[in-house]
Coordinates of C-alpha atoms and ligand atoms in Angstrom, one line a residue:
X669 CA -13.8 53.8 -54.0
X670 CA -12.4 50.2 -55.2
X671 CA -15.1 48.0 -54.4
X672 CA -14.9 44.6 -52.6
X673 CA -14.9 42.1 -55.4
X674 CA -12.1 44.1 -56.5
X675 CA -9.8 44.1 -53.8
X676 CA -10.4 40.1 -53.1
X677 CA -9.5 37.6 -55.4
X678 CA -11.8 35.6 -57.4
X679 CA -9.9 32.1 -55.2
X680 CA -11.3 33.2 -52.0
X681 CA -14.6 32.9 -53.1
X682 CA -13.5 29.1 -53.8
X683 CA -11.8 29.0 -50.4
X684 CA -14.9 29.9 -48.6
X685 CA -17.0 27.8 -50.7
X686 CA -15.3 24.7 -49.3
X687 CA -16.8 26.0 -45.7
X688 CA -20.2 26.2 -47.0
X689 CA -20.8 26.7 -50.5
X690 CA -22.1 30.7 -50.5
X691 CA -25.9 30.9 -51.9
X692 CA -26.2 31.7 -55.5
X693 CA -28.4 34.4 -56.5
X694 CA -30.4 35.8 -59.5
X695 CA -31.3 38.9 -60.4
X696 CA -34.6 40.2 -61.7
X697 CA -35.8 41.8 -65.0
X698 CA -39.2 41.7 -66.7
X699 CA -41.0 39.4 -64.0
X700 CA -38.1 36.8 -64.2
X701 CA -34.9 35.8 -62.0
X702 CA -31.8 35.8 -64.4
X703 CA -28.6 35.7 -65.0
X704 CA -26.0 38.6 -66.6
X705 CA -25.2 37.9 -70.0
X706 CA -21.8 37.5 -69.5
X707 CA -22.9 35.3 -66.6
X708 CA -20.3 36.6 -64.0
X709 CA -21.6 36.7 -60.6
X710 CA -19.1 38.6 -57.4
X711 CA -19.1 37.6 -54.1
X712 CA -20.9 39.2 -51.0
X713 CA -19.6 39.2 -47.7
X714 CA -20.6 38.8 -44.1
X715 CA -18.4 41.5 -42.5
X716 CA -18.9 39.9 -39.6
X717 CA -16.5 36.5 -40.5
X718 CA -15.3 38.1 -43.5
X719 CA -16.6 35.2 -45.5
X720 CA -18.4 35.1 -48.3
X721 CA -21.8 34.1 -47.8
X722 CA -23.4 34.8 -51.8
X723 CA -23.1 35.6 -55.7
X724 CA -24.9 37.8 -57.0
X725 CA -24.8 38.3 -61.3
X726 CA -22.5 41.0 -62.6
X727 CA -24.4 43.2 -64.5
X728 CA -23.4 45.6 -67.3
X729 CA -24.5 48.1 -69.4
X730 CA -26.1 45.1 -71.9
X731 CA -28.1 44.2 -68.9
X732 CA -29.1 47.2 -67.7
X733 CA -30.6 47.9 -71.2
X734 CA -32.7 44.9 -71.1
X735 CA -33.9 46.2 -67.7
X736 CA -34.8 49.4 -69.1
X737 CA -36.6 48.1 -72.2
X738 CA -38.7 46.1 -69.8
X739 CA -39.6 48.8 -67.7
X740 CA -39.9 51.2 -70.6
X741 CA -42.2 48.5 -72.4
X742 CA -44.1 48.0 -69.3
X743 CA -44.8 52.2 -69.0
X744 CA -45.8 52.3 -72.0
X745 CA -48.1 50.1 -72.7
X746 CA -49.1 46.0 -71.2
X747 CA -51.7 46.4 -68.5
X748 CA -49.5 48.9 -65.9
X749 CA -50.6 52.1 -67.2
X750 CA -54.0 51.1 -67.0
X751 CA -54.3 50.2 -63.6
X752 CA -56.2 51.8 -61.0
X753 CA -54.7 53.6 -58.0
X754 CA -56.9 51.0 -56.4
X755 CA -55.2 48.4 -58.4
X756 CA -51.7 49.5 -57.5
X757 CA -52.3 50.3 -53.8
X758 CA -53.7 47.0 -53.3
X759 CA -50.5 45.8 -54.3
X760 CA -48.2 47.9 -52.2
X761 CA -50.7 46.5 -49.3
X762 CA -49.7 42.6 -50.0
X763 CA -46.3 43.8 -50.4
X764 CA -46.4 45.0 -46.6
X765 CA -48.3 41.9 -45.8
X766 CA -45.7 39.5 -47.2
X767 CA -42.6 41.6 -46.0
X768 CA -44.0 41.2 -42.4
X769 CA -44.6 37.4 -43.0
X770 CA -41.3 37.3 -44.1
X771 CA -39.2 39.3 -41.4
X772 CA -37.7 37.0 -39.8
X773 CA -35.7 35.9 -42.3
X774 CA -35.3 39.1 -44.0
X775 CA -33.9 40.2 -40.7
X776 CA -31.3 37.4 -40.4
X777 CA -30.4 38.1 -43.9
X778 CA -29.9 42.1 -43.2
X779 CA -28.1 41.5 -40.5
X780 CA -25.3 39.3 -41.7
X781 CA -25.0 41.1 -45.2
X782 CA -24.6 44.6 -43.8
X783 CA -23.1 43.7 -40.0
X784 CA -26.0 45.8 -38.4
X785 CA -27.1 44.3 -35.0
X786 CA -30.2 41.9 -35.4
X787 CA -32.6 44.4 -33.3
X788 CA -32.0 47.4 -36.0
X789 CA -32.5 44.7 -38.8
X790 CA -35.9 43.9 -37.1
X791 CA -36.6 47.7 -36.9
X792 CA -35.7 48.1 -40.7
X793 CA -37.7 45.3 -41.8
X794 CA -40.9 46.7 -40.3
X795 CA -40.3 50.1 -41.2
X796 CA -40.2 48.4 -44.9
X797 CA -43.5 46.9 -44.1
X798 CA -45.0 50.1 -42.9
X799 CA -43.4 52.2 -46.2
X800 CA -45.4 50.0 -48.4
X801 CA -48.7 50.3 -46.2
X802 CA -48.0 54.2 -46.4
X803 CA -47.5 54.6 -50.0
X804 CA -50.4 52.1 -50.5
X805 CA -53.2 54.2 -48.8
X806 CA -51.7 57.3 -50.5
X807 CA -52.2 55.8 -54.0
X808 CA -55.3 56.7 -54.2
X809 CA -55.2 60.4 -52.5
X810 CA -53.0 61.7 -55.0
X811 CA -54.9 64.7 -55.9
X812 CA -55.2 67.3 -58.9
X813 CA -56.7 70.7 -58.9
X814 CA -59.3 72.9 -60.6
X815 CA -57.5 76.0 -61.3
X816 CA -59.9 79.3 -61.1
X817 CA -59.0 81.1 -64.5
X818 CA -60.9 83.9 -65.2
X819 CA -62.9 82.0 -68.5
X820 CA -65.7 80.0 -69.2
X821 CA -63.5 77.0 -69.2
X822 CA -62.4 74.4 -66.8
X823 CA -58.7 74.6 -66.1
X824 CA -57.0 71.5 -64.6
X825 CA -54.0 70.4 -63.3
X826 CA -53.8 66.5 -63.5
X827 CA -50.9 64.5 -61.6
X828 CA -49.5 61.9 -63.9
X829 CA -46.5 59.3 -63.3
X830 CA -42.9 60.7 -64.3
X831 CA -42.3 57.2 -66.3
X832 CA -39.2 55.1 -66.0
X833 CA -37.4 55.8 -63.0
X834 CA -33.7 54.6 -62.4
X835 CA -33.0 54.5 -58.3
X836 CA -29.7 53.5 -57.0
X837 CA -29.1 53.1 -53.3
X838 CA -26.8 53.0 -50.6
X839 CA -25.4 50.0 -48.5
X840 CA -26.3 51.3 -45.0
X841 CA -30.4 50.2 -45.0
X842 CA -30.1 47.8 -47.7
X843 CA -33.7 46.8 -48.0
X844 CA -35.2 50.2 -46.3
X845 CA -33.5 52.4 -48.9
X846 CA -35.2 50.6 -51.8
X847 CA -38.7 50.5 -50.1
X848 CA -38.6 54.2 -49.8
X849 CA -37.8 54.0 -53.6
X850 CA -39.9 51.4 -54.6
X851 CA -43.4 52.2 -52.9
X852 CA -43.6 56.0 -54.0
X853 CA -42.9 55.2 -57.6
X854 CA -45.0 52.1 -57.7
X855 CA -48.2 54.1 -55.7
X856 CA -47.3 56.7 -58.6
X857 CA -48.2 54.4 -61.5
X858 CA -43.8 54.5 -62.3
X859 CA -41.7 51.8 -63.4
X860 CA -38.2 50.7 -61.8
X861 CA -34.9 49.9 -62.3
X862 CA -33.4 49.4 -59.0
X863 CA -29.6 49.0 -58.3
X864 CA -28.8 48.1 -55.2
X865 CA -25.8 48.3 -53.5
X866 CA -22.6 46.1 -54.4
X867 CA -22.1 45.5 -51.1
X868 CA -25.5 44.7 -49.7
X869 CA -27.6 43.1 -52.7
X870 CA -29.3 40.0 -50.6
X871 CA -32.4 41.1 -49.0
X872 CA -33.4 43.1 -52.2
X873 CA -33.2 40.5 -54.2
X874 CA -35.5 38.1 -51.6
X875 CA -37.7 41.0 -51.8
X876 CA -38.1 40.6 -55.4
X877 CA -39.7 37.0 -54.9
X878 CA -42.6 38.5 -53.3
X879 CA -43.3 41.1 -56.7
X880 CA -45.2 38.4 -59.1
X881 CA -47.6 37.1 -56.1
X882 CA -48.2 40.4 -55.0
X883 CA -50.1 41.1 -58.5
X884 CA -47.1 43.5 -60.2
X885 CA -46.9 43.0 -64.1
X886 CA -43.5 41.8 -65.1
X887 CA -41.1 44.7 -66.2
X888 CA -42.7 47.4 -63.4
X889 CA -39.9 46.7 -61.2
X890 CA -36.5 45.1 -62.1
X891 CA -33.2 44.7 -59.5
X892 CA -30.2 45.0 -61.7
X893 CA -27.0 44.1 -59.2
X894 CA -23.6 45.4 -59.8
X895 CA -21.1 48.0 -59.3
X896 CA -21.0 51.9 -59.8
X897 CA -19.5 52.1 -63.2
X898 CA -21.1 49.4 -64.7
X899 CA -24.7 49.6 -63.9
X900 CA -24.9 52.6 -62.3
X901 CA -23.7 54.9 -64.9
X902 CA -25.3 53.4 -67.6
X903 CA -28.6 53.5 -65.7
X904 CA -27.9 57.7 -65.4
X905 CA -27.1 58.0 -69.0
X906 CA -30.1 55.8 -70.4
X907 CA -32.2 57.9 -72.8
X908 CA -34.9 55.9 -72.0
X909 CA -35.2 56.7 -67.9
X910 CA -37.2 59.7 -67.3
X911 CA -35.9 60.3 -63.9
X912 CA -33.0 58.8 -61.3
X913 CA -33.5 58.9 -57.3
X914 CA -30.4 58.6 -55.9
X915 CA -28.6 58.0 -51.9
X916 CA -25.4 58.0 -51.4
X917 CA -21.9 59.6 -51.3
X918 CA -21.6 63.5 -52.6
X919 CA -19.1 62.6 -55.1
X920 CA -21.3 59.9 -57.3
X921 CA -24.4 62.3 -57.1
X922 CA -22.7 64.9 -58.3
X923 CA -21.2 63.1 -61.0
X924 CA -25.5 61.8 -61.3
X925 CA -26.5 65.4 -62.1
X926 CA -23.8 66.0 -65.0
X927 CA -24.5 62.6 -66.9
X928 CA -28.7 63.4 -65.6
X929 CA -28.2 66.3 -67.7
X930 CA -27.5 65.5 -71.3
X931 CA -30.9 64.0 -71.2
X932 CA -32.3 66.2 -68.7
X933 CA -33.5 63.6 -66.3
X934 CA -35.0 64.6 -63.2
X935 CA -33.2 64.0 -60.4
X936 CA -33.8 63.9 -56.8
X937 CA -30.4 63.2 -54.6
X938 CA -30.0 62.1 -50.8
X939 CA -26.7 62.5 -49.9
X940 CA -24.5 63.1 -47.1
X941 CA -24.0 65.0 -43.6
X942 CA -22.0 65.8 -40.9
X943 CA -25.2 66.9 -38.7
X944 CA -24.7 69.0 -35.5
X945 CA -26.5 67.5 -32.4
X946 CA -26.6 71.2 -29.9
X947 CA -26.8 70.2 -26.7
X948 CA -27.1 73.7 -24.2
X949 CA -26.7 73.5 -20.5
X950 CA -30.3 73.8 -19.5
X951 CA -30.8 70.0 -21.6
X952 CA -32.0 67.3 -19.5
X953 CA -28.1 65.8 -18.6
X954 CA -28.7 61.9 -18.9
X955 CA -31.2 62.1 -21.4
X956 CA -28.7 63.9 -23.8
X957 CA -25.8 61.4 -23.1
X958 CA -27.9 58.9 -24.4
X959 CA -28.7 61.4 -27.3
X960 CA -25.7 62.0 -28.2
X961 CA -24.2 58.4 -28.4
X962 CA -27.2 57.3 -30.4
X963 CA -27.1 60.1 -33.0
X964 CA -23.7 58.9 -33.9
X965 CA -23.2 55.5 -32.9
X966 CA -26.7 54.0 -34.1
X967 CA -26.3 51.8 -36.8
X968 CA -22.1 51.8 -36.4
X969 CA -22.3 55.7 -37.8
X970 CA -23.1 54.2 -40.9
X971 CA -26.1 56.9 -41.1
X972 CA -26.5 59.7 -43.5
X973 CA -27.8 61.9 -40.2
X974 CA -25.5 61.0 -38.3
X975 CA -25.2 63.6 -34.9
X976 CA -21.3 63.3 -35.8
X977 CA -20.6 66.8 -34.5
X978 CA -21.6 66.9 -31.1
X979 CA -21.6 70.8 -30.2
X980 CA -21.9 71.8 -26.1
X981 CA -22.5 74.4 -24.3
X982 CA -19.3 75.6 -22.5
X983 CA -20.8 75.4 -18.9
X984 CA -21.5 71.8 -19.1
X985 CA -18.7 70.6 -21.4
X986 CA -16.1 68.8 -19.5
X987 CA -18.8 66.8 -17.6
X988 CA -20.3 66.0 -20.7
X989 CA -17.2 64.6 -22.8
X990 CA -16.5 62.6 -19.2
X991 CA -20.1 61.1 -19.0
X992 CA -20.3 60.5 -22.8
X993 CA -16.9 58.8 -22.7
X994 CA -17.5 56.6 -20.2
X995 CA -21.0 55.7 -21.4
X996 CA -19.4 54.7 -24.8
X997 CA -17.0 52.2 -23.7
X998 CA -19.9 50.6 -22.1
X999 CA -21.4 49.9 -25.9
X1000 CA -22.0 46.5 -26.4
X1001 CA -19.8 45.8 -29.8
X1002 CA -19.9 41.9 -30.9
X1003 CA -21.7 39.7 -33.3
X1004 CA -24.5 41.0 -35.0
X1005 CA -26.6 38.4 -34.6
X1006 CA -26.5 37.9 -30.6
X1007 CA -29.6 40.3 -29.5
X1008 CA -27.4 41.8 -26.7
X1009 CA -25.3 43.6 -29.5
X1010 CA -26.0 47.5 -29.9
X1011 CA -23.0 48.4 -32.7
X1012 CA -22.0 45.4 -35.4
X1013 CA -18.7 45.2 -37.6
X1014 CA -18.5 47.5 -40.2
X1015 CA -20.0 46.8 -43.7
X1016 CA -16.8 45.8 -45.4
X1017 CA -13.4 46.3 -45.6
X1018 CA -13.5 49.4 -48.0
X1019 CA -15.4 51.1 -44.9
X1020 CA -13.2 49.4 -42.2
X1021 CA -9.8 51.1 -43.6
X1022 CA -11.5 54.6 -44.6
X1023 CA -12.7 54.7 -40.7
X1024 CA -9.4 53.5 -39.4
X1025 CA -7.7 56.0 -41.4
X1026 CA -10.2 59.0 -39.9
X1027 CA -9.6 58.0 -36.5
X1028 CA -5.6 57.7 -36.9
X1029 CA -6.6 62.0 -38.6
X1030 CA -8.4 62.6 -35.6
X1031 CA -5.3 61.7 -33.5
X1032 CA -3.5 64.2 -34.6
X1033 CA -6.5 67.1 -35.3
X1034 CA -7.6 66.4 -31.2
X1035 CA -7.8 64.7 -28.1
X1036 CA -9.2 61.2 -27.9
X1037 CA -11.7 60.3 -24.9
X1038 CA -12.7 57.0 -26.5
X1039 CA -12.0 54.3 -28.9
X1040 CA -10.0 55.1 -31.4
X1041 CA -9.0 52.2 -32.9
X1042 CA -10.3 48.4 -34.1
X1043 CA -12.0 46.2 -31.6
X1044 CA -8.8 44.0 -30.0
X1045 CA -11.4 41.4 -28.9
X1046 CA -12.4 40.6 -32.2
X1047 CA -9.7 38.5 -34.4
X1048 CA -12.2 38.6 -37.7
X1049 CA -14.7 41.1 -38.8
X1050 CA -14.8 44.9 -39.5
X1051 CA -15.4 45.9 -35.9
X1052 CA -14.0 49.5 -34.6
X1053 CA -14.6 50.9 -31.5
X1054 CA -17.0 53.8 -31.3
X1055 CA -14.5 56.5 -31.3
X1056 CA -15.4 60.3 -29.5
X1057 CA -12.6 63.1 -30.2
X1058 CA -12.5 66.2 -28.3
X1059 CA -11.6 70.6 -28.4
X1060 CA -12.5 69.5 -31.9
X1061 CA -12.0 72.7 -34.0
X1062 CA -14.8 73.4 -36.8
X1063 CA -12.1 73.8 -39.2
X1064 CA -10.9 70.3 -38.9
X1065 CA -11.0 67.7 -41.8
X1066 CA -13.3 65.1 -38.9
X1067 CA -15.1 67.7 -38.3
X1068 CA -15.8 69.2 -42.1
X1069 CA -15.4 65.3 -43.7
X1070 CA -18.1 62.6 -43.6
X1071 CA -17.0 60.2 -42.2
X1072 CA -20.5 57.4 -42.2
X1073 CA -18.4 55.6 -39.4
X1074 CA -18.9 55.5 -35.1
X1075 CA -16.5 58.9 -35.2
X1076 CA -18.2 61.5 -33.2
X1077 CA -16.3 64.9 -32.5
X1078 CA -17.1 67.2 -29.6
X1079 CA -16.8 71.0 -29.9
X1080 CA -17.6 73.2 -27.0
X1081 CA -19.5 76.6 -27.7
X1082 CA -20.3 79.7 -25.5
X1083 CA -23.6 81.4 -26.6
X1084 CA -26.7 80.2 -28.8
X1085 CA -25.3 82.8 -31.8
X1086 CA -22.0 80.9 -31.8
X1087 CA -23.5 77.3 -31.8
X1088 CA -25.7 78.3 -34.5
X1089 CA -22.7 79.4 -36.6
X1090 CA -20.6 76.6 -35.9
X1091 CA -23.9 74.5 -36.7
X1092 CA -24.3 75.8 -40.1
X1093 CA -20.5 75.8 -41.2
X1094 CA -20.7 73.1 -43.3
X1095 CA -21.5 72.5 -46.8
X1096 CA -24.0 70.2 -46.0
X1097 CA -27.6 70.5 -44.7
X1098 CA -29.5 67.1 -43.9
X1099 CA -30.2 67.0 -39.9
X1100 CA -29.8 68.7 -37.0
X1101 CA -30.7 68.4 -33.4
X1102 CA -30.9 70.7 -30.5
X1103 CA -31.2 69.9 -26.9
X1104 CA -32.8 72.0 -24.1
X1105 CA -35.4 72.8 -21.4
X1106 CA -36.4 76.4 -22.7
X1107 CA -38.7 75.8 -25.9
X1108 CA -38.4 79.2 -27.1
X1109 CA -34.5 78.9 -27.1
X1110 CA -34.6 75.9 -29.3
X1111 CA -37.4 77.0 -31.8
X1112 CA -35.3 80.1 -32.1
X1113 CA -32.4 78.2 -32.5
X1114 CA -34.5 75.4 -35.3
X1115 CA -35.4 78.1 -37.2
X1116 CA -31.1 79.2 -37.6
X1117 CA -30.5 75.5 -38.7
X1118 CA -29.9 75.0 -42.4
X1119 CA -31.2 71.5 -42.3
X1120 CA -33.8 69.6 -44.1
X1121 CA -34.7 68.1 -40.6
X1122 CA -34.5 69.4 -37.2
X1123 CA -35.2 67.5 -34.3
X1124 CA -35.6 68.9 -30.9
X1125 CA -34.4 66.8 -27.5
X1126 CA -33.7 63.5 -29.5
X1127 CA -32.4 62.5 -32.4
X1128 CA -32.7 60.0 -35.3
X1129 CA -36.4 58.7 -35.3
X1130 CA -37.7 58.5 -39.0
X1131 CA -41.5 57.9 -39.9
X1132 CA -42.2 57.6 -43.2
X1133 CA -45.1 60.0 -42.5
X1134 CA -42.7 62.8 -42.8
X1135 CA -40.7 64.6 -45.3
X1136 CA -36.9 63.7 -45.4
X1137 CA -34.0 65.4 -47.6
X1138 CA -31.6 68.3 -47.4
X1139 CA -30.7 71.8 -47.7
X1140 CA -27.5 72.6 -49.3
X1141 CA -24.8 70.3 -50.2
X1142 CA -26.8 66.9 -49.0
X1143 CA -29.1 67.1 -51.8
X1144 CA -32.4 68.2 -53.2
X1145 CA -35.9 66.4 -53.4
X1146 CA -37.8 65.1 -50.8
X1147 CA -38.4 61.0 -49.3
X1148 CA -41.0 60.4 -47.5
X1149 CA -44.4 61.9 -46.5
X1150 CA -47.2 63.0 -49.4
X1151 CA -43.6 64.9 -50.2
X1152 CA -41.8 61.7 -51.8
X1153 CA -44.6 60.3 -54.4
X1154 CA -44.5 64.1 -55.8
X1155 CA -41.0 63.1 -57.0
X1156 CA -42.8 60.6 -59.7
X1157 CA -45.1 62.6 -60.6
X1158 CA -45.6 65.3 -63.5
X1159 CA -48.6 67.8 -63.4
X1160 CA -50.3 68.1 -66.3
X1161 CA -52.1 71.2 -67.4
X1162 CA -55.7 70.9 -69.0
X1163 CA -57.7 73.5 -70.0
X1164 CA -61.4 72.6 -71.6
X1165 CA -63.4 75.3 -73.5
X1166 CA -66.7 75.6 -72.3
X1167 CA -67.8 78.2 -75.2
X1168 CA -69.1 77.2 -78.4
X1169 CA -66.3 79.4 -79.7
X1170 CA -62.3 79.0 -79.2
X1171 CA -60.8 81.5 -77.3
X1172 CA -58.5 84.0 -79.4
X1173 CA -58.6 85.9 -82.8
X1174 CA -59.9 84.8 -86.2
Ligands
LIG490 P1 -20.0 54.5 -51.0 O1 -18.8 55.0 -51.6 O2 -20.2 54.8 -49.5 O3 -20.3 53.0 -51.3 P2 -21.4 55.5 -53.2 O4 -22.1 56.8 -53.4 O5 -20.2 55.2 -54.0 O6 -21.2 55.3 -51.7 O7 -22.5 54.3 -53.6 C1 -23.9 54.4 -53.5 C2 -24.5 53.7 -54.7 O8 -24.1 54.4 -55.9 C3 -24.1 52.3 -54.9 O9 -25.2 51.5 -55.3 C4 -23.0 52.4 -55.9 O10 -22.8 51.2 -56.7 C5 -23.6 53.5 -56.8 N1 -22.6 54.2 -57.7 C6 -21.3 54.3 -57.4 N2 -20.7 55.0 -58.5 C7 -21.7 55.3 -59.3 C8 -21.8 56.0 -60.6 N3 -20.7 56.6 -61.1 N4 -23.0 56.1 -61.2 C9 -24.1 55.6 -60.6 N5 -24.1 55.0 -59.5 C10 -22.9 54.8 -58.8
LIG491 MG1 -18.2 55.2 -53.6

């Protein structure tokens, strides 16, 4: 996908300076804010005005293997690898502390970098806060084992940090995506090289500020900024990085896992969805109208569970595609940063035309009850109107295609065996939810779901005290919960001989 510095020329960033010069930013590697070599910088938009409100350096591969080196060095040896669990959960803790100082501003800056209303922001930020709190108290439970093997020896299996870990993340929770990065690895005894997106660099990149105060030796964790090919895949093919955590679209992690394996990397991938939210008759009627235009329409659709196939029961269906409708066009769609605003502009241009082009597919796959198009009311910014689609066969590409936009399509179903299949045609397997009154219905119908997670009569709340990932095609590895610092860690086997002689022949 041609990224925004790409499709706008290099004068509009002059243009838009003359309005107010755009803040200049630095990125950081080995405890210190720098520039690229090449000192290039691209812009970063508001998608709100379409301005350009920053610069952020432009990275490449030279860069990302002084970020390496300093992470690799720091590993190695300095004073990270021997710090306590104490030591490093301490720091996660001030992290937290400084991040909810901070979240103000943080917000404000989320908000006009990635278009997401100023509430969500505010939600993101303190879910940050509370990731690093989490991780930080489970720094020091990480636990090995005493193996009974039948010797007189002690068998152990010790838990030990994978080592450099490369993590590149998406543009949707800009500052949330690396804090569920960041704190495992760091509470693991890791060190980082974090890309984030080229879209949404800013609030990272504040963030980083915080990492010298907070007690972190210099090289632990470094924020290279900068596009897919140029960072990114040099990052993957680094002999150096031990492991790469990845979010984003299907295509780039699968293309992670081929260059992963030349050097065998492990890898842990969060991909994409197109999550059914089952609504049967018996489900609570206002309750799941609301559920349903949150699953999909919460952060503009820009979520990897996204409830973007709405399945219902046939008995209720007509009702519910008229109450859902009419509920939608009600959506407050403005500014991101007035606190009335539930749905923002899109995140950029790039994202604006791929959803345009999904809803003019739609069009012609169904029948429109909402939206469908931009929002007339706004002459500037990526607004679209959250769209719902209708008799939306399975088999359809906005039914079978992410879209990560406010699409939502509605297919009707007659019996709990035929929701389920419709549920699990897909290739992917991140979320689910199902909707309805009788408890043993919906375990029965939880326990069908190929889903990493399955929620029942709601959908989209995520605590970092739980695991989160997919089944099938939306990736492997697990975020969150005692689940995610597992993905930094090795297990090391140690067995001590507790007989004068060795085991085995002479
Ligand atoms: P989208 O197309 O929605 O922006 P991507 O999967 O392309 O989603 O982007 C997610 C992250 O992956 C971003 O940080 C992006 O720069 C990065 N990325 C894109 N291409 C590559 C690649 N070939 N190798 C590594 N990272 C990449
Ligand atoms: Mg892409």
């Amino acid at each position: 996908m041609a990224s925004q510095s790409k499709t706008k020329p290099a004068k509009e960033v002059k243009a838009a300076k003359a309005v107010g010069a755009p803040r200049k930013f630095k990125m950081y590697i080995n405890g210190e804010f720098v520039e690229g070599h090449r000192r290039a910088f691209f812009p970063v938009y508001d998608p709100s005005t379409e301005q350009v409100i920053a610069e952020v350096p432009d990275a490449d591969e030279q860069d990302v293997n002084r970020a390496v080196a300093a992470a690799r060095a720091a590993f190695d040896s300095g004073p990270w690898p021997q710090t306590t669990a104490q030591d490093r959960g301490r720091i996660l803790f001030r992290l937290a502390e400084r991040v909810r100082k901070e979240a103000a501003s943080l917000a404000n800056l989320e908000c006009r970098n990635s278009g997401k209303p100023i509430t969500e922001a505010e939600y993101d930020i303190a879910d940050v806060a509370t990731c690093f709190e989490y991780y930080g108290g489970m720094a020091t439970k990480v636990l090995g084992q005493v193996n009974p093997v039948p010797d007189n020896a002690l068998s152990l299996s010790l838990r030990e940090p994978i080592g450099v870990a490369a993590q590149i993340i998406p543009w949707n929770f800009p500052l949330l995506m690396a804090a569920w990065k960041l704190a495992p690895a760091i509470a693991a005894g890791c060190t980082c090289v974090l890309k984030p997106a080229e879209q949404t660099p800013l609030t990272v990149l504040e963030f980083a500020s915080y990492l010298t105060d907070a007690g972190l030796p210099p090289g632990v964790v470094n924020i290279v900024t900068g596009f897919g090919e140029t960072v990114g895949a040099p990052l993957v093919r680094h002999p150096d990085v031990d492991k790469v955590a990845f979010t984003g679209s299907g295509e780039v992690g699968k293309a992670i896992v081929k260059a992963a394996a030349d050097t065998l990397k492990r890898v842990t991938l969060e991909l994409g969805g197109k999550s059914p939210n089952i609504f049967f008759a018996d489900a609570d009627f206002e309750a799941a109208i609301d559920g349903a235009l949150f699953g999909v329409f919460v952060n503009q659709g820009e979520v990897c569970s996204a409830g973007s196939r709405i399945l219902v029961e046939k008995k209720i269906y007509p009702k519910f595609v008229e109450a859902m409708s009419a509920k939608a066009k009600t959506i407050r769609l403005g500014p991101p940063l007035e606190r009335e605003t539930k749905m923002g502009p899109l995140v950029s241009k790039d994202q604006f035309d791929r959803v345009r082009a999904y809803q003019e597919i739609g069009k012609k796959e169904a029948k429109t009850a909402a939206g469908g198009g931009r929002l007339a009311s706004q002459s500037k910014g990526y607004y679209v109107e959250p769209t719902i689609f209708y008799d939306v066969d399975n088999s359809a590409r906005i039914a079978r295609e992410e879209i990560f936009g406010p699409v939502a399509t509605v297919i009707p179903f007659d019996s709990e065996a035929n929701a389920i299949k419709i549920a699990n045609d897909t290739q992917f397997g991140l979320a689910a939810a199902v909707w309805s009154r009788d408890i043993f219905k919906a375990f029965r119908v939880v326990k069908a779901l190929r889903a990493g997670i399955v929620w029942v009569n709601h959908m989209q709340p995520t605590y970092v005290e739980a695991p989160w990932g997919g089944y099938k095609q939306s990736g492997f590895g697990r975020e969150l919960g005692p689940n995610g610092i597992d993905e930094y860690l090795e297990t090391k086997q140690v067995h001590i001989n507790l007989n004068e002689q060795p085991i085995g022949w002479y």
